[in-house]
Amino acid sequence: MSEVDITVVADADEAARLVAERLAEQARAGGSIVLTGGSTPRHAYETAAELEPNWSKVALWWGDERCVPPDDERSNYGMAKEALLDRLKGGPVAAHRIQGELGRAEGTAEYNLELAGVSTFDLVLLGLGPDGHIASLFPNFPTLDVADRDVVGSDAGLEPFVDRISMTLPRLCDAHEVLFLVAGEDKAGAVARALAGEPSCQTPGSLARAAQGVTHAVLDRAAAAQL
Ligand code: 6PG
């Protein structure tokens, strides 16, 4: 398992700023970005849109989605739309959202089709749950072993308790760069296990490493406290 290059900054705002700069850089360069859900990246998305309002060279994907309509407040796409897409002057060449409203089986099948033949992602952004989950791949769930598909349906291992659709580990790791953004003291234990522990299904984040490049983590001091 490759090493993770870790940057620790003072607080969540500074962490978001660093990640926003990286997102804006990728938007300028073009290629493909996989966005993450959860609440931590919102500020990074807003700042990235300010730093670079033209994303017309980049294709966007989502690492996971909750099975809700896109305008539901729990939708990962909905969050990215509000924080990023609606603020851009030049929208992305494509925004490949996961259709959570189709439900787990159909939404998963559709995204598998959409990803067929798609090559290595340039940048995969990941958050980390306090239980160590990434995307919607939860600790010790059988979904962690799925390697013959790009996308898998899952129960929720944590709030919000709605069905999930998630890229699989091999698909998330097929990247030139995997970038973790994690903030807050409730994540400190998970961060230590995911970034400095042995690879284990108990901590899915420990299994997420760029297969074709580098893995970076931007952490605030609270999240890095147990490293
Ligand atoms: C999701 C996410 C998930 C998220 C972590 C961290 O759909 O919930 O994609 O993997 O990144 O749960 O979320 P927070 O930033 O809200 O703690």
mmCIF file of C-alpha atoms and ligand atoms in Angstrom:
data_model
loop_
_atom_site.group_PDB
_atom_site.id
_atom_site.type_symbol
_atom_site.label_atom_id
_atom_site.label_comp_id
_atom_site.label_asym_id
_atom_site.label_seq_id
_atom_site.Cartn_x
_atom_site.Cartn_y
_atom_site.Cartn_z
ATOM 1 C CA MET A 1 0.000 0.000 0.000
ATOM 2 C CA SER A 2 1.519 3.338 -1.008
ATOM 3 C CA GLU A 3 2.247 6.064 1.499
ATOM 4 C CA VAL A 4 -0.046 9.036 1.937
ATOM 5 C CA ASP A 5 1.383 12.513 1.612
ATOM 6 C CA ILE A 6 -0.211 14.406 4.519
ATOM 7 C CA THR A 7 -0.652 18.158 4.939
ATOM 8 C CA VAL A 8 -1.907 19.424 8.301
ATOM 9 C CA VAL A 9 -3.289 22.960 8.556
ATOM 10 C CA ALA A 10 -4.716 24.968 11.440
ATOM 11 C CA ASP A 11 -8.438 24.635 10.851
ATOM 12 C CA ALA A 12 -11.227 23.427 8.574
ATOM 13 C CA ASP A 13 -11.319 26.705 6.602
ATOM 14 C CA GLU A 14 -7.674 26.444 5.710
ATOM 15 C CA ALA A 15 -8.099 22.791 4.747
ATOM 16 C CA ALA A 16 -11.012 23.701 2.470
ATOM 17 C CA ARG A 17 -8.946 26.478 0.903
ATOM 18 C CA LEU A 18 -6.082 24.113 0.032
ATOM 19 C CA VAL A 19 -8.434 21.576 -1.508
ATOM 20 C CA ALA A 20 -10.245 24.349 -3.402
ATOM 21 C CA GLU A 21 -6.923 25.417 -4.909
ATOM 22 C CA ARG A 22 -6.265 21.854 -6.055
ATOM 23 C CA LEU A 23 -9.762 21.554 -7.549
ATOM 24 C CA ALA A 24 -9.381 24.878 -9.372
ATOM 25 C CA GLU A 25 -6.026 23.769 -10.738
ATOM 26 C CA GLN A 26 -7.581 20.567 -12.096
ATOM 27 C CA ALA A 27 -10.478 22.540 -13.583
ATOM 28 C CA ARG A 28 -7.948 24.666 -15.493
ATOM 29 C CA ALA A 29 -5.989 21.632 -16.634
ATOM 30 C CA GLY A 30 -9.109 19.697 -17.678
ATOM 31 C CA GLY A 31 -9.613 15.956 -17.329
ATOM 32 C CA SER A 32 -11.859 14.263 -14.787
ATOM 33 C CA ILE A 33 -12.697 14.902 -11.144
ATOM 34 C CA VAL A 34 -14.686 12.638 -8.828
ATOM 35 C CA LEU A 35 -16.479 14.667 -6.155
ATOM 36 C CA THR A 36 -17.382 13.459 -2.683
ATOM 37 C CA GLY A 37 -20.462 14.108 -0.590
ATOM 38 C CA GLY A 38 -20.911 14.845 3.078
ATOM 39 C CA SER A 39 -20.725 18.299 4.596
ATOM 40 C CA THR A 40 -16.973 18.936 4.866
ATOM 41 C CA PRO A 41 -16.353 19.657 1.143
ATOM 42 C CA ARG A 42 -19.074 22.320 0.783
ATOM 43 C CA HIS A 43 -16.734 25.172 1.637
ATOM 44 C CA ALA A 44 -14.030 23.771 -0.650
ATOM 45 C CA TYR A 45 -16.501 23.656 -3.554
ATOM 46 C CA GLU A 46 -17.648 27.246 -2.944
ATOM 47 C CA THR A 47 -14.087 28.512 -2.835
ATOM 48 C CA ALA A 48 -13.071 26.476 -5.888
ATOM 49 C CA ALA A 49 -15.867 28.142 -7.886
ATOM 50 C CA GLU A 50 -14.554 31.558 -6.829
ATOM 51 C CA LEU A 51 -10.966 30.697 -7.663
ATOM 52 C CA GLU A 52 -11.865 29.279 -11.078
ATOM 53 C CA PRO A 53 -15.330 29.995 -12.496
ATOM 54 C CA ASN A 54 -14.621 28.227 -15.785
ATOM 55 C CA TRP A 55 -14.804 24.437 -15.500
ATOM 56 C CA SER A 56 -15.541 23.834 -19.167
ATOM 57 C CA LYS A 57 -12.544 21.553 -19.653
ATOM 58 C CA VAL A 58 -13.360 19.103 -16.908
ATOM 59 C CA ALA A 59 -15.809 16.209 -16.532
ATOM 60 C CA LEU A 60 -17.324 15.645 -13.094
ATOM 61 C CA TRP A 61 -18.304 12.356 -11.497
ATOM 62 C CA TRP A 62 -19.599 11.450 -8.040
ATOM 63 C CA GLY A 63 -18.054 8.799 -5.822
ATOM 64 C CA ASP A 64 -21.364 8.030 -4.154
ATOM 65 C CA GLU A 65 -24.963 9.120 -3.786
ATOM 66 C CA ARG A 66 -27.890 8.701 -1.456
ATOM 67 C CA CYS A 67 -31.079 7.285 -3.041
ATOM 68 C CA VAL A 68 -33.000 10.536 -2.962
ATOM 69 C CA PRO A 69 -34.002 13.020 -5.688
ATOM 70 C CA PRO A 70 -31.324 15.548 -6.723
ATOM 71 C CA ASP A 71 -33.132 18.430 -5.014
ATOM 72 C CA ASP A 72 -33.363 16.582 -1.672
ATOM 73 C CA GLU A 73 -31.175 18.168 0.989
ATOM 74 C CA ARG A 74 -29.424 14.815 1.478
ATOM 75 C CA SER A 75 -28.346 14.570 -2.172
ATOM 76 C CA ASN A 76 -24.603 14.698 -2.766
ATOM 77 C CA TYR A 77 -25.227 16.011 -6.264
ATOM 78 C CA GLY A 78 -27.584 18.648 -4.838
ATOM 79 C CA MET A 79 -24.902 19.864 -2.448
ATOM 80 C CA ALA A 80 -22.312 20.120 -5.231
ATOM 81 C CA LYS A 81 -24.828 21.883 -7.474
ATOM 82 C CA GLU A 82 -25.499 24.556 -4.858
ATOM 83 C CA ALA A 83 -21.926 24.988 -3.702
ATOM 84 C CA LEU A 84 -20.144 24.631 -7.024
ATOM 85 C CA LEU A 85 -22.098 24.127 -10.263
ATOM 86 C CA ASP A 86 -24.572 26.993 -9.774
ATOM 87 C CA ARG A 87 -21.687 29.381 -9.111
ATOM 88 C CA LEU A 88 -19.717 28.654 -12.265
ATOM 89 C CA LYS A 89 -19.621 30.840 -15.379
ATOM 90 C CA GLY A 90 -18.550 27.922 -17.533
ATOM 91 C CA GLY A 91 -20.100 24.630 -16.452
ATOM 92 C CA PRO A 92 -18.244 21.329 -16.739
ATOM 93 C CA VAL A 93 -18.130 19.486 -20.038
ATOM 94 C CA ALA A 94 -20.267 16.859 -18.281
ATOM 95 C CA ALA A 95 -21.704 16.411 -14.793
ATOM 96 C CA HIS A 96 -22.209 12.669 -14.507
ATOM 97 C CA ARG A 97 -24.463 12.568 -11.497
ATOM 98 C CA ILE A 98 -25.644 9.327 -9.923
ATOM 99 C CA GLN A 99 -29.426 9.100 -10.305
ATOM 100 C CA GLY A 100 -30.336 8.358 -6.707
ATOM 101 C CA GLU A 101 -34.016 8.923 -7.426
ATOM 102 C CA LEU A 102 -34.070 5.742 -9.550
ATOM 103 C CA GLY A 103 -33.481 3.681 -6.424
ATOM 104 C CA ARG A 104 -30.603 1.442 -5.514
ATOM 105 C CA ALA A 105 -30.797 -1.271 -8.212
ATOM 106 C CA GLU A 106 -31.591 0.861 -11.224
ATOM 107 C CA GLY A 107 -29.420 3.797 -10.176
ATOM 108 C CA THR A 108 -26.473 1.427 -9.715
ATOM 109 C CA ALA A 109 -27.041 -0.257 -13.087
ATOM 110 C CA GLU A 110 -27.264 3.107 -14.855
ATOM 111 C CA TYR A 111 -24.038 4.425 -13.339
ATOM 112 C CA ASN A 112 -22.227 1.194 -14.180
ATOM 113 C CA LEU A 113 -23.259 1.755 -17.792
ATOM 114 C CA GLU A 114 -22.204 5.395 -17.691
ATOM 115 C CA LEU A 115 -18.765 4.442 -16.403
ATOM 116 C CA ALA A 116 -18.146 1.699 -18.965
ATOM 117 C CA GLY A 117 -14.860 2.356 -20.722
ATOM 118 C CA VAL A 118 -14.051 5.491 -18.714
ATOM 119 C CA SER A 119 -10.308 5.723 -18.175
ATOM 120 C CA THR A 120 -8.293 6.576 -15.066
ATOM 121 C CA PHE A 121 -9.639 9.607 -13.185
ATOM 122 C CA ASP A 122 -7.341 12.584 -12.771
ATOM 123 C CA LEU A 123 -8.498 13.505 -9.277
ATOM 124 C CA VAL A 124 -10.674 11.589 -6.811
ATOM 125 C CA LEU A 125 -11.754 13.621 -3.806
ATOM 126 C CA LEU A 126 -12.728 11.657 -0.691
ATOM 127 C CA GLY A 127 -14.073 12.491 2.738
ATOM 128 C CA LEU A 128 -13.760 10.135 5.679
ATOM 129 C CA GLY A 129 -16.496 9.152 8.106
ATOM 130 C CA PRO A 130 -15.854 8.874 11.862
ATOM 131 C CA ASP A 131 -16.206 5.107 11.342
ATOM 132 C CA GLY A 132 -13.553 5.186 8.602
ATOM 133 C CA HIS A 133 -15.914 4.901 5.626
ATOM 134 C CA ILE A 134 -15.245 6.479 2.258
ATOM 135 C CA ALA A 135 -17.847 7.223 -0.417
ATOM 136 C CA SER A 136 -20.613 4.765 0.631
ATOM 137 C CA LEU A 137 -18.221 1.894 1.376
ATOM 138 C CA PHE A 138 -18.740 1.117 5.047
ATOM 139 C CA PRO A 139 -16.594 -0.877 7.511
ATOM 140 C CA ASN A 140 -16.747 -4.644 6.983
ATOM 141 C CA PHE A 141 -19.539 -4.418 4.398
ATOM 142 C CA PRO A 142 -19.360 -6.998 1.568
ATOM 143 C CA THR A 143 -19.331 -4.100 -0.909
ATOM 144 C CA LEU A 144 -15.638 -3.645 -0.062
ATOM 145 C CA ASP A 145 -14.849 -6.888 -1.895
ATOM 146 C CA VAL A 146 -16.661 -6.017 -5.102
ATOM 147 C CA ALA A 147 -14.070 -5.832 -7.841
ATOM 148 C CA ASP A 148 -15.927 -6.859 -10.991
ATOM 149 C CA ARG A 149 -18.042 -3.704 -11.284
ATOM 150 C CA ASP A 150 -17.520 0.046 -11.076
ATOM 151 C CA VAL A 151 -20.578 0.743 -8.951
ATOM 152 C CA VAL A 152 -22.408 -1.059 -6.175
ATOM 153 C CA GLY A 153 -25.614 -0.539 -4.217
ATOM 154 C CA SER A 154 -25.519 -0.612 -0.425
ATOM 155 C CA ASP A 155 -27.398 -0.116 2.796
ATOM 156 C CA ALA A 156 -26.320 2.948 4.734
ATOM 157 C CA GLY A 157 -23.810 2.239 7.490
ATOM 158 C CA LEU A 158 -24.305 5.666 8.984
ATOM 159 C CA GLU A 159 -26.710 8.618 8.760
ATOM 160 C CA PRO A 160 -28.559 9.496 6.650
ATOM 161 C CA PHE A 161 -30.140 6.050 6.642
ATOM 162 C CA VAL A 162 -31.202 5.863 3.018
ATOM 163 C CA ASP A 163 -29.969 3.366 0.427
ATOM 164 C CA ARG A 164 -26.657 4.234 -1.177
ATOM 165 C CA ILE A 165 -24.969 3.896 -4.539
ATOM 166 C CA SER A 166 -21.193 3.938 -4.500
ATOM 167 C CA MET A 167 -18.206 3.540 -6.766
ATOM 168 C CA THR A 168 -16.315 0.402 -5.808
ATOM 169 C CA LEU A 169 -12.798 0.469 -4.367
ATOM 170 C CA PRO A 170 -11.008 -0.474 -7.608
ATOM 171 C CA ARG A 171 -12.926 2.226 -9.483
ATOM 172 C CA LEU A 172 -12.180 4.925 -6.867
ATOM 173 C CA CYS A 173 -8.520 3.916 -6.768
ATOM 174 C CA ASP A 174 -8.123 4.006 -10.556
ATOM 175 C CA ALA A 175 -6.852 7.557 -10.260
ATOM 176 C CA HIS A 176 -3.777 9.675 -10.821
ATOM 177 C CA GLU A 177 -4.493 11.353 -7.505
ATOM 178 C CA VAL A 178 -6.655 10.470 -4.525
ATOM 179 C CA LEU A 179 -7.155 13.442 -2.218
ATOM 180 C CA PHE A 180 -8.671 13.122 1.263
ATOM 181 C CA LEU A 181 -10.204 16.181 2.915
ATOM 182 C CA VAL A 182 -10.905 15.568 6.601
ATOM 183 C CA ALA A 183 -11.631 18.003 9.419
ATOM 184 C CA GLY A 184 -12.807 17.775 13.010
ATOM 185 C CA GLU A 185 -11.833 15.982 16.189
ATOM 186 C CA ASP A 186 -14.495 13.296 15.753
ATOM 187 C CA LYS A 187 -12.468 12.053 12.764
ATOM 188 C CA ALA A 188 -9.108 11.783 14.567
ATOM 189 C CA GLY A 189 -9.298 8.038 15.287
ATOM 190 C CA ALA A 190 -10.487 7.203 11.779
ATOM 191 C CA VAL A 191 -7.760 9.396 10.276
ATOM 192 C CA ALA A 192 -5.041 7.577 12.223
ATOM 193 C CA ARG A 193 -6.361 4.177 11.131
ATOM 194 C CA ALA A 194 -7.000 5.197 7.521
ATOM 195 C CA LEU A 195 -3.771 7.049 6.855
ATOM 196 C CA ALA A 196 -1.244 5.475 9.195
ATOM 197 C CA GLY A 197 -2.653 2.049 10.093
ATOM 198 C CA GLU A 198 -2.539 -1.321 8.371
ATOM 199 C CA PRO A 199 -4.926 -1.734 5.423
ATOM 200 C CA SER A 200 -8.112 -3.238 6.804
ATOM 201 C CA CYS A 201 -11.786 -3.670 5.904
ATOM 202 C CA GLN A 202 -12.551 -2.266 9.343
ATOM 203 C CA THR A 203 -11.404 1.097 8.005
ATOM 204 C CA PRO A 204 -12.284 1.455 4.327
ATOM 205 C CA GLY A 205 -10.221 4.642 4.105
ATOM 206 C CA SER A 206 -7.097 2.537 4.663
ATOM 207 C CA LEU A 207 -7.817 0.759 1.370
ATOM 208 C CA ALA A 208 -8.187 3.904 -0.745
ATOM 209 C CA ARG A 209 -4.921 4.687 -2.469
ATOM 210 C CA ALA A 210 -4.328 5.989 -5.981
ATOM 211 C CA ALA A 211 -3.405 3.000 -8.124
ATOM 212 C CA GLN A 212 -1.841 5.196 -10.824
ATOM 213 C CA GLY A 213 -0.263 8.008 -8.873
ATOM 214 C CA VAL A 214 -0.267 9.802 -5.562
ATOM 215 C CA THR A 215 -2.480 9.862 -2.488
ATOM 216 C CA HIS A 216 -2.704 13.118 -0.572
ATOM 217 C CA ALA A 217 -4.563 14.087 2.584
ATOM 218 C CA VAL A 218 -5.398 17.590 3.744
ATOM 219 C CA LEU A 219 -6.334 17.578 7.426
ATOM 220 C CA ASP A 220 -7.051 20.169 10.027
ATOM 221 C CA ARG A 221 -5.142 19.939 13.307
ATOM 222 C CA ALA A 222 -8.081 18.358 15.141
ATOM 223 C CA ALA A 223 -8.448 15.525 12.610
ATOM 224 C CA ALA A 224 -4.680 14.924 12.674
ATOM 225 C CA ALA A 225 -4.504 14.763 16.484
ATOM 226 C CA GLN A 226 -3.932 10.983 16.713
ATOM 227 C CA LEU A 227 -1.395 10.662 13.894
HETATM 228 C C1 6PG B 1 -21.545 10.504 1.824
HETATM 229 C C2 6PG B 1 -20.096 10.702 1.544
HETATM 230 C C3 6PG B 1 -19.215 10.193 2.646
HETATM 231 C C4 6PG B 1 -18.573 11.392 3.316
HETATM 232 C C5 6PG B 1 -18.151 11.071 4.731
HETATM 233 C C6 6PG B 1 -17.674 12.312 5.447
HETATM 234 O O1 6PG B 1 -22.326 10.347 0.920
HETATM 235 O O2 6PG B 1 -21.901 10.584 3.008
HETATM 236 O O3 6PG B 1 -19.632 10.738 0.301
HETATM 237 O O4 6PG B 1 -18.280 9.251 2.333
HETATM 238 O O5 6PG B 1 -17.484 11.839 2.593
HETATM 239 O O6 6PG B 1 -19.266 10.557 5.410
HETATM 240 O O7 6PG B 1 -18.742 13.198 5.517
HETATM 241 P P1 6PG B 1 -18.721 14.530 6.351
HETATM 242 O O8 6PG B 1 -17.822 15.440 5.631
HETATM 243 O O9 6PG B 1 -20.138 15.009 6.348
HETATM 244 O O10 6PG B 1 -18.235 14.174 7.698
#
